[in-house]
Every structure is written in C-alpha cells, then in structure tokens.
XYZ file of C-alpha atoms in Angstrom:
637
model
C -1.115 135.102 -9.620
C -4.348 136.533 -8.472
C -3.670 135.479 -4.973
C -0.041 135.726 -4.555
C 0.187 139.149 -5.802
C -1.979 140.262 -2.926
C 0.556 138.560 -0.278
C 2.413 141.855 0.788
C 3.887 139.955 3.748
C 3.855 136.565 4.805
C 1.783 137.260 7.920
C -1.083 137.967 5.370
C -1.386 134.186 4.805
C -3.111 133.642 8.073
C -6.170 135.586 6.848
C -6.501 133.167 3.867
C -9.351 130.446 3.673
C -8.357 126.812 2.949
C -9.439 127.417 -0.658
C -7.015 130.299 -1.020
C -3.979 128.549 0.505
C -4.908 125.351 -2.098
C -4.783 128.016 -4.988
C -1.836 129.917 -3.763
C -0.023 126.485 -3.641
C -0.743 126.455 -7.433
C 0.241 129.702 -8.391
C 3.561 129.164 -6.120
C 4.428 125.984 -8.165
C 3.521 127.632 -11.374
C 5.731 130.516 -10.827
C 8.510 128.391 -9.473
C 8.247 126.047 -12.456
C 8.344 128.961 -15.173
C 11.472 130.527 -13.719
C 13.288 127.288 -12.912
C 12.609 126.334 -16.680
C 14.271 129.187 -17.981
C 17.153 130.057 -15.170
C 17.798 126.596 -14.278
C 17.643 125.272 -10.835
C 16.184 122.420 -8.192
C 12.501 122.081 -9.230
C 11.144 118.958 -7.878
C 12.227 119.356 -4.421
C 10.728 122.793 -4.403
C 7.515 121.802 -5.740
C 7.077 119.100 -3.233
C 7.750 121.360 -0.285
C 5.262 124.291 -1.151
C 2.387 123.198 1.571
C 5.123 122.467 4.115
C 6.133 126.300 3.321
C 2.866 127.876 3.481
C 1.911 125.882 6.758
C 5.191 126.593 8.453
C 4.534 130.706 7.807
C 1.155 130.304 9.137
C 2.322 128.671 12.073
C 5.723 130.207 12.999
C 6.902 134.047 12.509
C 10.326 133.662 10.764
C 11.498 137.369 12.212
C 10.939 135.782 15.493
C 11.596 132.337 14.951
C 14.350 130.441 13.476
C 13.328 128.177 10.219
C 16.409 126.293 8.819
C 16.089 124.701 5.421
C 18.535 121.749 4.940
C 20.602 122.323 1.418
C 17.855 124.725 0.202
C 16.255 122.675 -2.459
C 13.124 123.028 -0.679
C 13.015 126.681 -0.308
C 12.095 128.289 -3.373
C 8.184 129.091 -2.021
C 9.614 130.298 1.091
C 11.663 132.799 -0.843
C 8.548 133.775 -2.576
C 6.709 134.490 0.086
C 9.322 136.212 2.281
C 9.842 139.563 0.305
C 11.372 138.076 -2.773
C 8.960 137.961 -5.404
C 9.662 140.763 -7.169
C 13.220 139.466 -7.737
C 12.416 135.771 -8.129
C 13.120 136.144 -11.792
C 16.701 136.747 -11.204
C 16.907 133.202 -9.382
C 20.645 132.049 -9.675
C 21.597 134.478 -12.210
C 24.570 137.314 -11.951
C 23.732 139.782 -9.283
C 20.373 138.101 -8.538
C 18.934 136.095 -5.643
C 20.661 132.616 -4.721
C 19.451 129.321 -5.225
C 19.843 128.542 -1.491
C 19.421 130.173 1.377
C 21.561 133.136 2.151
C 22.016 135.328 5.623
C 23.014 138.209 3.651
C 20.223 137.959 1.162
C 17.228 138.121 3.515
C 16.731 138.545 7.527
C 14.472 135.495 6.976
C 17.086 133.224 5.825
C 18.581 132.112 9.192
C 21.506 129.885 7.900
C 23.326 129.457 4.747
C 22.788 125.953 3.200
C 24.325 124.337 -0.211
C 25.230 121.285 1.134
C 23.099 118.428 2.685
C 22.468 117.462 6.406
C 23.618 120.756 8.246
C 20.242 121.647 9.384
C 19.928 119.465 12.587
C 23.429 120.753 14.014
C 22.549 124.476 13.089
C 18.947 124.062 14.585
C 20.362 122.739 18.227
C 23.199 125.539 17.880
C 20.212 128.198 17.513
C 18.267 126.431 20.363
C 20.976 126.573 22.856
C 21.810 130.199 21.963
C 18.077 130.916 22.420
C 18.133 129.205 25.950
C 21.341 130.737 26.763
C 20.208 134.238 25.905
C 16.858 133.824 27.662
C 14.676 133.670 24.830
C 11.396 132.113 23.665
C 11.476 131.550 20.112
C 10.655 128.357 18.267
C 13.651 126.921 16.140
C 12.576 124.624 13.351
C 14.943 122.501 10.974
C 13.388 121.087 7.528
C 15.267 118.117 6.558
C 14.601 115.711 3.559
C 14.802 112.032 3.981
C 17.783 111.573 1.824
C 19.830 114.217 3.866
C 18.793 112.513 7.123
C 21.080 109.851 5.960
C 24.183 111.377 6.095
C 26.713 111.147 9.055
C 26.342 114.731 10.257
C 22.583 114.333 10.649
C 22.920 111.166 12.883
C 25.452 113.065 15.014
C 23.048 115.712 15.615
C 20.058 113.232 16.369
C 22.343 111.300 18.752
C 23.284 114.533 20.600
C 19.448 116.074 20.762
C 18.550 114.263 24.127
C 22.041 115.203 25.580
C 21.382 119.098 24.431
C 18.565 119.325 26.692
C 16.613 121.886 24.723
C 13.477 122.008 22.582
C 13.836 121.638 18.992
C 11.211 120.635 16.073
C 12.687 118.675 13.231
C 10.275 118.317 10.079
C 11.457 115.342 8.083
C 10.108 115.722 4.630
C 10.053 112.463 3.193
C 9.506 112.090 -0.749
C 11.458 108.823 -0.943
C 14.124 110.384 -2.868
C 17.630 112.318 -2.788
C 18.314 112.961 -6.555
C 18.029 109.357 -7.265
C 15.954 106.911 -5.044
C 17.529 107.068 -1.392
C 19.192 104.020 -0.155
C 20.175 102.120 2.742
C 18.581 100.727 6.109
C 17.391 104.339 7.137
C 15.490 104.330 3.775
C 13.854 101.150 4.648
C 13.061 102.086 8.096
C 11.322 105.392 7.215
C 9.327 103.250 4.335
C 8.228 101.142 7.104
C 7.156 104.100 9.423
C 5.442 106.139 6.405
C 3.380 103.000 5.268
C 2.140 102.499 8.924
C -1.204 103.347 9.659
C -2.460 100.723 12.066
C -0.888 102.553 15.414
C -2.580 105.876 14.621
C -5.964 104.428 13.656
C -6.108 102.486 16.565
C -4.588 105.287 18.753
C -7.724 107.482 17.365
C -10.265 104.699 17.806
C -9.385 104.447 21.512
C -9.312 107.999 21.649
C -12.934 108.532 20.446
C -14.188 105.493 22.312
C -13.033 107.066 25.759
C -14.150 110.721 25.144
C -17.234 110.376 26.940
C -15.779 108.387 29.964
C -15.276 110.409 33.080
C -11.826 111.496 33.642
C -9.765 110.812 36.678
C -6.323 109.881 38.086
C -6.646 106.130 37.859
C -8.489 106.187 34.632
C -5.231 108.297 33.532
C -2.919 105.858 34.723
C -4.618 102.982 33.105
C -4.914 104.638 29.630
C -1.063 105.368 29.989
C -0.501 101.723 30.407
C -2.843 100.938 27.675
C -1.069 103.276 25.423
C 2.635 102.113 25.968
C 1.252 98.362 25.386
C -0.305 99.479 22.162
C 2.651 101.294 20.936
C 4.937 98.110 21.793
C 2.356 95.551 20.015
C 1.225 97.903 16.794
C 3.786 100.994 16.014
C 6.822 100.135 14.233
C 10.362 99.942 16.270
C 11.047 103.700 15.791
C 14.781 104.929 15.993
C 13.859 108.195 17.043
C 11.679 107.569 19.800
C 14.582 105.326 21.005
C 16.821 108.315 20.893
C 14.493 110.112 22.953
C 13.173 112.310 20.208
C 9.434 112.353 19.926
C 8.278 111.013 16.646
C 4.815 112.190 15.391
C 3.304 110.902 11.964
C 3.496 110.203 9.362
C 1.343 113.296 8.244
C 0.155 114.136 4.822
C 2.736 116.783 3.393
C 0.239 118.466 1.178
C -2.770 118.868 3.814
C -1.847 122.014 5.377
C -4.643 121.888 7.829
C -3.277 118.529 9.045
C 0.184 120.308 9.047
C -0.809 123.399 10.874
C -2.451 121.160 13.558
C 0.962 118.969 13.754
C 2.916 122.680 14.044
C 0.907 124.131 16.605
C 1.046 120.993 18.899
C 4.633 121.013 18.462
C 5.022 124.499 19.434
C 3.170 123.738 22.881
C 5.389 120.680 23.122
C 8.407 121.341 25.701
C 10.773 118.344 24.372
C 12.414 117.625 20.918
C 9.899 116.230 18.382
C 10.346 115.150 14.790
C 7.370 115.496 12.429
C 7.463 112.839 9.698
C 5.707 114.723 6.459
C 5.204 112.478 3.453
C 5.363 114.477 0.103
C 5.429 113.924 -3.577
C 8.658 115.210 -5.144
C 7.762 117.314 -8.418
C 3.846 117.803 -6.903
C 1.842 119.637 -9.411
C 4.099 119.268 -12.328
C 3.357 115.952 -14.290
C 6.757 115.450 -16.066
C 8.393 116.251 -12.459
C 6.137 113.656 -10.626
C 6.652 111.106 -13.277
C 10.420 111.608 -13.480
C 11.683 113.327 -10.339
C 15.252 112.586 -10.859
C 15.357 114.286 -14.270
C 13.478 117.283 -12.780
C 15.395 117.528 -9.448
C 18.226 119.896 -10.964
C 17.253 121.801 -14.325
C 19.895 123.178 -16.637
C 19.075 127.111 -17.581
C 17.296 127.726 -20.807
C 20.282 130.025 -22.505
C 22.363 130.171 -25.362
C 25.391 127.613 -24.424
C 28.966 128.534 -23.702
C 31.798 127.890 -25.474
C 32.716 124.119 -24.971
C 29.264 123.214 -24.195
C 28.108 122.464 -27.829
C 27.637 118.896 -28.712
C 29.908 115.994 -28.037
C 30.276 114.235 -24.318
C 30.389 115.838 -21.064
C 33.623 115.418 -18.925
C 31.104 113.135 -16.702
C 30.125 111.081 -19.640
C 33.570 110.616 -21.042
C 34.879 109.631 -17.505
C 32.241 107.120 -17.041
C 32.451 105.869 -20.527
C 36.318 105.357 -19.965
C 35.896 103.595 -16.558
C 33.537 101.504 -18.235
C 35.867 100.415 -20.646
C 38.379 99.479 -18.114
C 36.308 97.696 -16.010
C 35.493 95.539 -18.780
C 39.021 94.235 -19.158
C 39.859 94.345 -15.389
C 37.315 92.787 -12.890
C 39.021 94.573 -10.217
C 37.320 97.894 -11.405
C 34.752 99.156 -8.849
C 32.927 102.346 -8.768
C 31.509 104.218 -5.779
C 29.274 107.484 -5.672
C 27.660 109.399 -3.095
C 24.132 109.309 -4.250
C 25.119 111.204 -7.712
C 24.803 107.863 -9.990
C 22.953 110.182 -12.535
C 24.732 113.158 -12.267
C 28.153 111.038 -12.753
C 26.704 109.168 -15.731
C 27.204 106.053 -13.889
C 23.850 104.691 -14.991
C 25.253 102.052 -17.297
C 28.230 100.916 -15.105
C 25.579 100.325 -12.408
C 23.471 98.490 -14.788
C 26.517 96.360 -16.598
C 28.432 95.790 -13.011
C 25.833 95.740 -10.126
C 27.843 93.912 -7.963
C 30.981 96.247 -8.592
C 28.893 99.345 -8.343
C 28.228 100.965 -4.824
C 26.013 104.104 -4.263
C 26.444 105.014 -0.518
C 24.030 107.806 -0.088
C 24.935 111.294 0.863
C 28.016 110.056 2.891
C 31.254 111.206 1.017
C 33.315 110.368 4.091
C 31.811 106.702 4.575
C 32.581 106.439 0.584
C 36.082 107.204 0.527
C 37.052 104.980 3.646
C 34.957 102.100 2.171
C 37.108 102.750 -0.998
C 40.170 102.466 1.003
C 38.975 99.205 2.234
C 38.297 98.100 -1.223
C 41.609 98.960 -2.083
C 43.411 97.275 0.660
C 41.285 94.159 -0.009
C 42.924 94.186 -3.542
C 40.348 95.768 -5.772
C 41.084 99.246 -7.777
C 37.937 101.664 -6.694
C 37.264 104.815 -8.812
C 35.598 107.112 -6.497
C 33.247 109.602 -8.641
C 32.787 112.553 -6.711
C 32.064 116.275 -7.333
C 35.035 118.616 -6.164
C 32.315 120.540 -3.714
C 31.589 117.307 -2.044
C 35.000 116.170 -2.120
C 35.625 118.857 0.666
C 33.346 116.558 2.856
C 35.872 113.820 2.962
C 39.143 115.300 2.933
C 39.945 113.774 6.291
C 39.329 110.309 4.889
C 41.070 111.144 1.987
C 44.642 112.007 4.074
C 44.205 109.181 7.014
C 42.520 106.213 4.932
C 43.709 106.540 1.493
C 46.798 108.622 1.365
C 48.730 107.685 4.443
C 48.138 103.960 3.563
C 49.132 104.787 -0.023
C 46.158 102.731 -1.488
C 45.523 102.494 -5.006
C 42.243 104.582 -5.295
C 41.392 106.700 -8.193
C 39.385 109.886 -7.542
C 37.272 111.111 -10.579
C 36.845 114.731 -9.366
C 33.797 116.204 -11.479
C 32.840 119.774 -11.307
C 36.453 121.166 -10.708
C 36.874 124.795 -11.212
C 33.952 127.247 -11.709
C 30.576 125.905 -12.034
C 28.158 128.313 -12.984
C 24.677 129.006 -11.600
C 24.797 127.089 -8.218
C 27.195 129.780 -6.974
C 29.531 129.987 -3.854
C 28.664 126.550 -2.275
C 29.383 124.215 -5.491
C 32.299 125.989 -6.838
C 35.285 123.361 -7.210
C 37.973 125.671 -6.116
C 39.267 123.980 -3.222
C 40.585 120.556 -4.220
C 43.928 121.951 -5.425
C 45.178 124.079 -2.452
C 43.998 121.309 0.016
C 45.245 118.224 -1.766
C 48.330 119.449 -2.685
C 50.313 119.204 0.618
C 49.010 115.392 1.089
C 52.252 112.990 0.753
C 51.468 109.927 -1.621
C 48.845 111.710 -3.615
C 49.139 112.432 -7.508
C 46.957 115.017 -8.841
C 46.391 115.416 -12.363
C 44.076 117.542 -14.942
C 43.402 116.498 -18.316
C 43.097 119.211 -21.142
C 40.660 117.125 -23.223
C 38.856 113.691 -23.761
C 42.307 111.861 -25.408
C 44.047 113.195 -22.280
C 41.465 111.887 -19.797
C 41.358 108.814 -21.345
C 45.090 108.536 -21.014
C 45.225 109.490 -17.342
C 42.489 106.891 -16.396
C 44.495 104.242 -17.698
C 47.947 105.581 -16.458
C 46.193 105.959 -12.792
C 44.952 102.425 -12.990
C 48.600 101.085 -13.025
C 49.767 103.090 -10.092
C 50.422 101.599 -6.849
C 49.046 104.557 -4.674
C 46.277 107.305 -4.836
C 45.575 109.694 -7.805
C 43.126 112.435 -8.509
C 41.844 113.312 -12.050
C 40.150 116.295 -11.908
C 38.024 117.626 -14.981
C 35.323 120.753 -15.134
C 31.614 120.897 -15.808
C 30.450 121.061 -19.254
C 31.332 119.282 -22.647
C 34.771 117.745 -23.034
C 36.719 118.756 -26.249
C 37.471 115.497 -27.962
C 41.100 116.270 -28.788
C 42.367 119.988 -28.209
C 45.357 119.594 -30.672
C 43.315 118.711 -33.533
C 40.834 121.763 -32.700
C 43.690 123.980 -32.771
C 45.513 122.459 -35.601
C 48.584 121.684 -33.379
C 50.847 119.125 -35.283
C 54.362 120.613 -34.676
C 54.939 119.792 -31.076
C 58.197 119.287 -28.997
C 57.396 116.281 -27.494
C 59.699 113.659 -25.332
C 59.744 109.784 -25.954
C 58.864 109.519 -22.765
C 55.477 108.711 -22.226
C 55.212 109.539 -18.327
C 51.988 111.162 -17.809
C 53.198 113.520 -15.300
C 55.514 115.449 -17.386
C 54.572 118.785 -18.880
C 53.815 119.183 -22.461
C 54.932 121.895 -24.800
C 51.938 122.400 -27.125
C 53.260 125.441 -29.172
C 56.637 126.757 -29.317
C 57.583 130.282 -28.916
C 59.907 132.568 -27.133
C 60.487 135.114 -24.463
C 57.191 134.352 -22.562
C 55.346 131.163 -21.831
C 51.691 130.342 -21.077
C 51.336 127.473 -18.492
C 47.938 125.936 -17.924
C 46.465 122.734 -16.707
C 43.064 120.940 -17.364
C 40.568 123.623 -18.776
C 42.972 126.838 -18.589
C 45.037 124.972 -21.344
C 42.242 125.910 -23.996
C 42.383 129.648 -22.459
C 46.202 129.762 -22.660
C 45.672 128.703 -26.408
C 43.073 131.197 -27.043
C 45.404 133.878 -25.652
C 48.164 132.936 -27.830
C 45.746 133.520 -30.813
C 44.778 136.809 -29.150
C 48.334 137.783 -29.179
C 48.805 137.048 -32.745
C 45.862 138.700 -33.846
C 46.892 141.785 -32.026
C 50.423 141.926 -33.548
C 52.302 141.032 -30.478
C 55.882 139.431 -31.019
C 56.933 136.809 -29.949
C 54.136 134.588 -29.862
C 54.684 132.716 -26.460
C 55.433 129.112 -25.707
C 52.090 127.211 -24.637
C 52.447 124.299 -22.025
C 50.081 121.813 -20.572
C 51.453 121.084 -17.052
C 49.038 118.000 -16.637
C 50.361 117.143 -13.439
C 49.744 119.481 -10.186
C 51.234 117.123 -7.564
C 54.180 116.097 -7.553
C 55.095 119.313 -9.545
C 57.663 118.393 -12.508
C 60.307 120.516 -11.001
C 62.983 119.700 -13.338
C 61.118 120.497 -16.525
C 59.742 123.706 -15.096
C 63.234 124.873 -13.987
C 64.293 124.449 -17.738
C 61.139 126.172 -18.895
C 61.823 129.341 -16.622
C 65.144 129.626 -17.452
C 64.669 129.571 -21.116
C 61.798 132.507 -20.902
C 61.715 135.587 -19.213
C 58.318 135.679 -18.139
C 55.275 133.126 -17.614
C 51.806 133.363 -16.817
C 49.999 130.440 -15.018
C 46.547 130.119 -15.180
C 44.762 128.448 -12.201
C 41.526 126.467 -12.503
C 41.096 127.380 -8.806
C 42.273 129.737 -6.024
C 45.565 131.394 -6.756
C 46.288 130.693 -2.853
C 47.717 127.493 -2.493
C 47.546 126.456 -6.297
C 50.173 125.247 -8.399
C 50.779 128.745 -10.045
C 52.090 129.857 -6.262
C 54.314 126.846 -6.330
C 55.512 127.545 -9.664
C 56.380 131.442 -8.726
C 58.231 129.880 -5.552
C 60.177 127.598 -7.812
C 61.216 130.555 -10.394
C 62.337 132.714 -7.049
C 64.519 129.573 -5.693
C 66.151 128.659 -9.096
C 69.954 128.757 -9.557
C 69.430 130.166 -12.955
C 69.933 134.355 -12.318
C 67.760 135.139 -15.454
C 64.789 132.835 -14.479
C 61.242 133.795 -15.645
C 59.443 136.329 -13.682
C 55.979 134.381 -13.002
C 52.533 135.837 -12.908
C 49.729 133.831 -11.537
C 45.915 134.331 -12.458
C 43.148 132.326 -10.951
C 40.363 132.857 -8.352
C 40.768 135.520 -5.834
C 40.303 135.169 -2.255
C 36.605 135.381 -2.609
C 33.425 133.302 -2.560
C 32.469 133.386 -6.127
C 28.529 134.166 -6.591
C 26.093 132.455 -8.806
C 26.177 133.352 -12.734
C 27.059 131.768 -15.919
C 30.815 130.468 -15.907
C 31.893 132.908 -18.822
C 30.683 135.810 -16.117
C 32.470 134.040 -13.367
C 35.712 133.873 -15.364
C 35.292 137.402 -16.602
C 34.828 138.647 -12.930
C 37.940 136.538 -11.989
C 39.998 138.107 -14.820
C 40.427 134.415 -16.754
C 40.252 135.621 -20.169
C 42.665 135.670 -23.388
C 42.553 139.491 -23.235
C 43.793 139.666 -19.529
C 46.300 136.866 -20.186
C 47.917 138.789 -22.851
C 47.802 142.259 -20.758
C 50.003 140.640 -18.249
C 52.764 140.402 -20.810
C 52.153 143.821 -22.035
C 52.570 145.288 -18.896
C 55.595 143.144 -18.157
C 57.364 144.668 -21.441
C 56.290 147.803 -20.578
C 58.083 147.509 -17.009
C 60.728 146.122 -18.651
C 61.214 149.058 -20.745
C 60.800 151.691 -18.266
C 63.733 149.712 -16.246
C 66.014 149.709 -19.403
C 65.364 153.450 -19.807
C 66.175 154.185 -16.142
C 69.698 152.183 -16.579
C-alpha cells in the first residue's frame, strides 16, 4: 500500500509516473479484493475498471466535472481515491459506506445508482443543466456493455442528438453482465471491439501524409478519402448512425491510451462515445477465470438464522419449476440476465428451447411473457423484487389487464442485507395489491413453495409467488413440532392456515414473518405470558381472505400483523381496515409491524430487522402494551 497511502487527494495522481500509476492499480486491486472477500460486494466489475477510474481522475476533476457510474459495480476504486480510503473497510456494513454511489456519502458521487442503465439519461440531464446555467464543466457517464442493452439506455442514446449538448459516454466493454451478455447489440459490440483494420489503416495514412504540405485542396481530398475508407473498412456503427461520434476500441488497461482519448474528448464539441475494452476480474486470477462467480461475493461472516444448510429459496423455486416442466411441455422460463442468481442453469441446460434470458430488460421480459401466455404457453418469470419495479407498467397493462396465466417467481422479497437501499424487496406488495386479476402469495417454507407453484400452474390468470433471500426451511411445521393444527378440509391455497391455536390474541404472518410469529409465541411462553397467541399463516395477500379474517378478528381481542415489506399499502393495513369495518362490535384491535416509511440502509438482514423492530420481543411487547392499556381503561371505568 506504499503508493496508495501517499494519495492524500485525487489531484495527487497527476504527478505520478506511468510506473507509479501501474503499481497503484495493483495496490487498488489488492485492497478491493481483500475488503470485498471479507464484506461481500461486486468484485470482478470493480477490478476490471481500475485503470478507467485512474485515467478519469487524472483527466477530469470530480469537484467540477460530473462523473457518473452506471449501477456502481465499477466504482470501488473511485471511492478509494475520492476520500474514502480510511472508511473502505466498512464497505456494505451497517453505518459504513455503500456498495453503490451515494450523493449523501460524498460530494464526488454525483448520482445514486443501484439499478442499471440510468447513467446516460442522468448525464444528459446534468449536461443540459450545465448549458442552461451557463457553466463549462464536463459530464462523463461510465456504462457497462450489458447495461447499454437496456431500453432506458437506448432511449438516452436516441435522444442524445436531439439534446444538442456535449456529453462524454465511456462504454466499459468486458463482454459480461453477471453472465455473458446476450442479444444483437452484444454481437455488434463484439464486432466493433475486434475490428482493428480501420484503426490501422487510418494511422498508416496519417503517418504517410505527415510530411505533405497542408492546404485546403489537400484537406478536402483527405476528408473524402476518410469517408470512403470508413465506408469500406469500418463496420457499420450504430452510434455513428445516431450521430454520436464513436471512438475506439481502446485498451481499458492502458492508462496512457485512455488519458489521450479523454483529453481529445474534452476538446471535442459534440457527443462522443469512447469504446473501452477491459477484462472483468482483472488482476485476480480466480475472477478472471470465472467472472460470473466473482461478480457478487457473499460476505465472510457467521451465517444468519435460516442460512445454514439446505437449499436457498432460489434453488428450491428453480428445482420445483424444473419438475413442473418435465411434466408439462408448456412451461417456459424467463429471466433478465439473472440465470445464475435465480439458479436456472439446469433448466437452461435441460430445456434450451424453453428458456429465455433477455438481458437487462425487465419490461421487455414481462411483455414477452404475456405474449407467450397468450400464445398458449405457461411462462414463469424469475425476477428479483427490486427489479420487478422496473416492469410494473407491463405487469399491469400487458399481463393483468388481459388476465394471462403468467407466474411471477419474485425472489429476494423483503429485506435483503448488504446491497442496501436500492435492492430491498419492499415495494412489490403495495404496488401489486391494487392491481385487478392479480393473485399474490407468500410461502413460509419449501413445502408451501412447492404447493403454491403447483396451484399457480393450474390458474387461468397471473400469480405472484414472493419469497425471501437466504435458505428455505424445508418444513416449518416439523421444525416447530406443530402437529395439532386446526385445518380445513378445503385445500384452497388462498385461504389462511392456523398453525398454533391460542386465545385472546393472534399473530398473523406471511412468508418469512410466519417464522417470526412462531418465535414470538415461544418468546411469550418463555416469559410466562398467558394466554398464548394463535399463530396464522395468511398465505394469500391478494385477494385478501376476508371471510376467514373476519372470523379470526371476531374471536380475538388483539392481533399483530407482521409485514415483510412496507406497512404503508401492505396486507396489515388492509387487515386493520377490515377490523375497523367489521360488523362485530368486539372485533380485534390490529397492530401492524413492518418496514416504516424509510429507505433501509445496508447491513445484515438481522441488523435491518432490528432497525425496523421486526423481532420476537417487539412482537410480544405489542401485546403487553395492549394489556396495559386495557387494564388502565378498565380501572377508569
């Protein structure tokens, strides 16, 4: 760390020799690797972008210029060199620095970025704001090749000419998203990055003409020659066709070449795209060999409850759908660049004609699923809750309005841990509950997950099955030794299930919060609280099972609903409203617990649950406080 420790300010980089810059790149990679392997984070992408960051900070001044990173997977070296070296060991930890750019974290982070493909649009906004305010600084957007495939990025490219402003796009091309990129644009970029004939010929002509006398006639001839050469030798270029000057490809690990390109771009008065080719995972052999495995690294910490052994929820869901596909040839799977994260590798291998990885394009994926369903198939859309936000219009208009049988396997629902604010799966419930025709369910364990998928496969309309991050409990009943349940002979999976009988107060959970409620009952038992509560698995969040809930609320004086999401707009809010509107005079008072009206920061899931009050002790305290209020009211009477 000899050189890095001497960097008191990013401006110091301009005085370093090429040898020192090269050595510094190695030190940055070493520190990034050591911290990420401990704390978790996005390793391979940041390792591949080290020289880009160094060259940007030697060519631009982020105190004046605006440097925007798409997603933020590439920005760890940038954080280290812009005043966060002493805090980098807190990366992705509770109270530490974020794994993504954050405006409130540093004046050098100019735009928050956790989802892909926003940088070009934001850069155009920054550039136009500069023009309107009469300023002269530069605006640079660094975007990965896979992020460029998203529709939002294409919309920004399409508007770049119309904007009439100068902006610099840096395309970091490592041929990857999390997995290898897909689609026609990927092929186009590959063709551009492998074409050296034009660049070689251009240099040869320039060198040959260097000694010729200059004149307007010669300039005109050379200009026409250049146009003809480009037409003959250079591949068709979508960026040039959109009137965005394309320069490249450049070696993304050659700082001298990058800085020369950046200096020219600064002097250029029109929009320009610099195509930079890098190696994902550069400098870390394991990451270079397997960049997919080292895209996101899990933290080296003790496992949280529920993480030990067994299948993850993602693995369990993928295995169940694979089994369904073996029996039903209509079952197809879709994912938006998350084949590995959603554990769909085996499905893709077994049924390549029935598996569709559309790249980072959630909106397209959902509408394509609607078309597949309308065409007679049974599509299953695997998507993280946070990324489903990007396709809600398509869910509403293209799937639900037509009442098409699409199953949404919504992964990482609820609190997700160290990825923090941008990745929490907290909005799928309040956004989905008002949508007509849509059924929303939440399994409590692997057994109920299987039952819900089988149930959903028989429905005539859309169903959401939401499940959390982490390990799936095989069977919650067996884990908690629940053998005597009040169950109905009705096998309708949309009805609530009473797991433990009690009196006076009821604990209502769904999905992950069912186990929270069972643990709260054990906490009440240990504390000697009597009577013990009834524990209910709601199972279906939409349509709400009103008849069964009215009966439950009428037979108890108090109920706690634990949300695996925001309390505003959630199932608990609807149950509380149901209690207030019931015909029963003595319907239960309802207390709702869940995530308050905040963006939950990064940390472990346990820390986030504690922060939001989602603990067994806090659940029991709600009943204790209710009893105290009831006693005070009785004393007044």
